[in-house]
XYZ file of C-alpha atoms in Angstrom:
315
model
C 111.059 75.841 70.350
C 114.516 74.277 70.309
C 116.594 74.939 73.393
C 119.417 77.379 72.863
C 122.540 77.578 74.951
C 125.412 80.013 75.092
C 128.403 78.257 73.596
C 131.652 79.080 75.372
C 133.849 76.730 73.407
C 133.748 74.517 70.328
C 134.996 70.970 69.872
C 136.995 70.545 66.665
C 136.209 66.992 65.626
C 138.547 67.007 62.640
C 140.179 63.584 62.502
C 138.958 62.478 65.953
C 137.145 59.554 64.321
C 140.567 58.076 63.550
C 142.135 57.822 67.032
C 144.414 54.985 65.975
C 146.045 57.300 63.410
C 146.594 60.310 65.688
C 150.374 59.941 65.912
C 150.706 59.133 62.211
C 148.607 62.155 61.233
C 150.513 64.351 63.694
C 153.836 63.379 62.092
C 152.395 63.795 58.572
C 150.937 67.263 59.121
C 153.938 68.399 61.164
C 156.188 67.376 58.274
C 153.996 69.232 55.772
C 153.925 72.319 58.011
C 157.694 72.375 58.503
C 158.214 71.833 54.759
C 155.869 74.726 54.025
C 157.674 76.998 56.504
C 161.103 76.085 55.159
C 160.079 76.442 51.503
C 158.340 79.777 51.893
C 160.977 81.232 54.235
C 163.553 80.211 51.642
C 161.701 82.047 48.872
C 161.375 85.159 51.069
C 165.103 85.045 51.853
C 166.143 84.466 48.243
C 163.974 87.247 46.814
C 165.221 89.677 49.466
C 168.941 88.940 49.169
C 169.480 88.332 45.447
C 169.625 91.635 43.483
C 168.621 89.828 40.266
C 165.238 89.039 41.820
C 164.462 92.664 42.625
C 161.535 92.758 40.171
C 157.742 93.069 40.542
C 157.250 89.361 39.814
C 159.405 88.303 42.757
C 158.067 91.096 44.946
C 154.586 89.604 44.565
C 155.949 86.079 45.020
C 157.578 87.158 48.282
C 154.258 88.478 49.560
C 152.556 85.236 48.504
C 155.103 83.261 50.520
C 154.613 85.487 53.575
C 150.871 85.056 53.130
C 151.154 81.248 52.973
C 153.160 81.201 56.202
C 150.471 83.215 57.991
C 147.620 81.317 56.307
C 148.742 77.874 57.443
C 149.825 79.090 60.883
C 146.223 80.070 61.619
C 145.023 76.447 61.533
C 147.821 73.857 61.549
C 149.420 74.551 64.987
C 146.014 74.196 66.664
C 145.366 70.991 64.730
C 148.737 69.591 65.815
C 147.975 70.513 69.419
C 144.631 68.712 69.212
C 146.277 65.529 67.941
C 148.126 65.336 71.270
C 145.327 66.637 73.525
C 142.566 64.688 75.226
C 139.908 67.259 74.280
C 140.007 69.049 70.923
C 138.508 72.322 72.069
C 138.845 75.969 71.069
C 137.343 78.929 72.897
C 134.455 80.853 71.312
C 136.639 83.964 70.890
C 139.486 81.833 69.557
C 137.155 80.249 67.012
C 135.988 83.693 65.843
C 139.588 84.905 65.544
C 140.623 81.763 63.660
C 137.726 82.137 61.221
C 138.452 85.838 60.682
C 142.140 85.391 59.883
C 141.591 82.227 57.836
C 139.011 83.941 55.586
C 141.095 87.147 55.499
C 144.254 85.440 54.335
C 142.367 83.234 51.869
C 140.711 86.338 50.415
C 144.032 88.135 50.167
C 145.434 85.179 48.249
C 142.568 85.510 45.729
C 143.425 89.109 44.940
C 147.181 88.558 45.105
C 146.936 85.757 42.533
C 144.943 88.153 40.305
C 147.644 90.809 40.766
C 150.354 88.298 39.834
C 148.398 87.346 36.699
C 148.125 91.036 35.770
C 151.874 91.402 36.265
C 152.518 88.549 33.800
C 150.003 90.082 31.373
C 151.855 93.414 31.348
C 155.260 91.703 31.105
C 154.257 89.644 28.058
C 151.838 91.989 26.273
C 153.564 95.319 27.010
C 157.241 94.458 27.623
C 158.572 97.918 26.675
C 156.198 99.718 29.034
C 156.526 97.142 31.824
C 158.967 99.122 34.032
C 156.687 102.178 33.913
C 153.339 100.400 34.279
C 154.565 98.153 37.116
C 156.423 100.849 38.999
C 157.347 100.420 42.650
C 154.429 102.638 43.714
C 151.969 100.589 41.651
C 153.288 97.325 43.111
C 153.019 98.611 46.681
C 149.499 99.901 45.993
C 148.300 96.615 44.495
C 149.642 94.610 47.431
C 148.129 97.058 49.949
C 144.729 96.854 48.249
C 144.929 93.049 48.317
C 145.582 92.926 52.064
C 143.049 95.611 52.975
C 140.221 94.186 50.834
C 140.834 90.695 52.253
C 140.491 91.881 55.851
C 137.313 93.828 55.022
C 135.766 90.867 53.186
C 136.463 88.574 56.123
C 134.952 91.050 58.576
C 131.584 90.747 56.810
C 131.581 86.933 56.930
C 132.821 86.728 60.525
C 130.219 89.184 61.838
C 127.369 87.438 60.010
C 128.509 84.012 61.216
C 128.975 84.853 64.891
C 125.789 86.868 65.210
C 123.970 83.520 64.969
C 122.839 81.668 68.098
C 124.341 78.201 68.400
C 122.463 75.163 69.651
C 123.496 72.786 72.399
C 125.817 70.970 69.998
C 129.213 72.650 69.792
C 130.965 69.996 67.703
C 132.558 71.496 64.585
C 133.002 68.763 61.999
C 136.323 70.142 60.861
C 139.880 70.592 62.159
C 139.445 74.380 62.262
C 136.620 76.932 62.509
C 135.183 77.473 59.044
C 131.903 78.951 57.820
C 130.076 75.831 56.489
C 130.456 73.635 59.615
C 129.592 76.577 61.890
C 126.407 77.288 59.934
C 125.394 73.672 60.499
C 125.497 74.298 64.273
C 123.289 77.409 64.201
C 119.782 77.098 65.617
C 118.492 79.987 63.494
C 117.724 80.394 59.819
C 121.044 80.578 57.937
C 119.523 81.627 54.617
C 120.892 85.173 54.985
C 124.335 83.822 55.785
C 124.294 81.574 52.754
C 123.226 84.513 50.598
C 126.074 86.626 52.012
C 128.489 83.764 51.372
C 127.297 83.397 47.780
C 126.939 87.116 46.979
C 129.771 88.822 48.892
C 132.149 85.868 48.870
C 131.161 84.950 45.326
C 131.662 88.469 44.008
C 135.018 88.721 45.748
C 136.271 85.287 44.748
C 134.732 85.216 41.271
C 135.809 88.818 40.674
C 139.428 87.928 41.449
C 139.132 84.752 39.392
C 137.687 86.620 36.382
C 140.471 89.202 36.529
C 142.970 86.333 36.573
C 141.162 84.593 33.715
C 141.029 87.762 31.580
C 144.757 88.291 32.102
C 145.512 84.759 30.954
C 143.237 85.012 27.926
C 145.231 88.076 26.865
C 148.511 86.314 27.672
C 147.654 83.217 25.630
C 146.464 85.393 22.759
C 149.772 87.287 22.777
C 151.838 84.086 23.031
C 150.053 82.533 20.032
C 151.090 85.535 17.956
C 154.763 84.812 18.588
C 156.115 83.225 15.406
C 158.677 80.810 16.825
C 157.908 77.801 19.030
C 160.933 78.588 21.170
C 159.631 82.111 21.779
C 156.206 80.764 22.698
C 157.679 78.272 25.170
C 159.890 80.939 26.749
C 156.975 83.351 27.187
C 154.609 80.721 28.563
C 157.235 79.306 30.945
C 157.077 82.541 32.962
C 153.373 81.854 33.671
C 153.249 78.088 34.133
C 154.005 78.006 37.868
C 151.463 80.695 38.630
C 148.837 78.982 36.491
C 149.290 75.691 38.393
C 148.963 77.477 41.754
C 145.831 79.326 40.579
C 144.223 76.064 39.440
C 144.918 74.322 42.751
C 143.686 77.225 44.864
C 140.493 78.095 43.001
C 139.554 74.504 42.208
C 139.339 73.454 45.866
C 138.054 76.792 47.221
C 135.131 77.125 44.807
C 134.115 73.514 45.340
C 134.021 74.052 49.107
C 132.279 77.416 49.377
C 130.135 78.062 46.306
C 127.517 75.406 46.963
C 124.647 75.012 49.464
C 125.589 73.811 52.940
C 122.964 71.066 52.623
C 125.121 69.352 49.976
C 128.147 68.940 52.259
C 129.198 65.495 53.419
C 131.370 64.689 56.405
C 134.128 63.213 54.231
C 134.206 66.304 51.996
C 134.312 68.600 55.025
C 137.381 66.749 56.246
C 139.335 66.181 53.071
C 138.772 69.208 50.809
C 140.045 71.816 53.333
C 143.212 69.752 53.771
C 144.061 70.519 50.149
C 143.544 74.299 50.209
C 144.625 74.846 53.839
C 147.628 72.497 54.024
C 148.673 70.799 50.773
C 148.484 73.765 48.364
C 150.554 76.158 50.546
C 153.136 73.384 50.905
C 153.278 72.763 47.158
C 153.455 76.428 46.131
C 157.159 77.019 46.944
C 158.026 73.664 45.363
C 156.134 74.555 42.173
C 157.757 77.980 41.907
C 161.228 76.664 42.749
C 161.270 73.690 40.386
C 159.969 75.664 37.401
C 161.965 78.847 37.892
C 165.563 79.095 36.700
C 166.246 82.350 38.559
C 165.147 80.915 41.917
C 167.094 77.685 41.350
C 170.149 79.745 40.439
C 169.788 81.931 43.529
C 169.288 78.841 45.693
C 172.462 77.232 44.338
C 174.291 80.471 45.066
C 173.095 80.486 48.688
C 174.005 76.804 49.132
C 177.484 77.427 47.693
C 178.081 80.420 49.981
C 176.884 78.401 52.979
C 179.265 75.530 52.163
C 182.193 77.928 51.702
C 181.386 79.695 54.993
C 181.112 76.365 56.801
C 184.484 75.222 55.453
C 186.118 78.509 56.466
C 184.733 78.192 59.988
C 186.059 74.617 60.309
C 189.499 75.721 59.124
């Protein structure tokens, strides 16, 4: 029998194999984190203050930005702290909490992206009925369901993961507590956990993805029926940003989670989560801002008012 010990803390190896790059990586990830915070806070502010953006589309975008702020704040501050610390440790309870909120917020993003795709489907396929179908009550309900289902989904995975006994090794080969590297530390059969990850996580993630895919199939079908090229471009332009974000999110997430833990490599465990946990949330506000005339217009308006206010104060 293999000796089993009670783990009180985990060591987050992350990028510890690159000690000579600690300061460089700290500056890089700090810059990405601050850019993400600034970009998403800006979108939240713009969609709250500009009356022209008081629509379901921007209501969902505002919640996505709030979600991205929370999502990255679960992992990046601890990673930045570990770059400057001598020991990259996290308490057992802290690891469980980090895993729970990371999976929760990632799950919520799945359903929220599906909701945003449905919103575009209704706007393009049923424009006359859009105000009635996407009423304020419906929007609030869809967002509430997204948040609640995400927290419930994460509860299942967190309970199943932390019911496992962990062996003497407490070194998590990642910069945060995630399911795959934790399963590699378990000194018990993880077959049930992998089945739960594939079945529950797969149904949740694939279900949200299929709803998103169905919406876009209907959207593309409706756009192709538009007779003019200009009309087609105008209709599709309202979906392009969301489609790019969906591709980035699902591409990296499915590659990481929907495969056996035995197929993971150390390099993949390090690099792939950086994309869906750091890079994608940083790119999202940039993608939506650069491809959205209303947001660029609202941003210019805020900048102009700020300059005028600054000049008045100086005078």
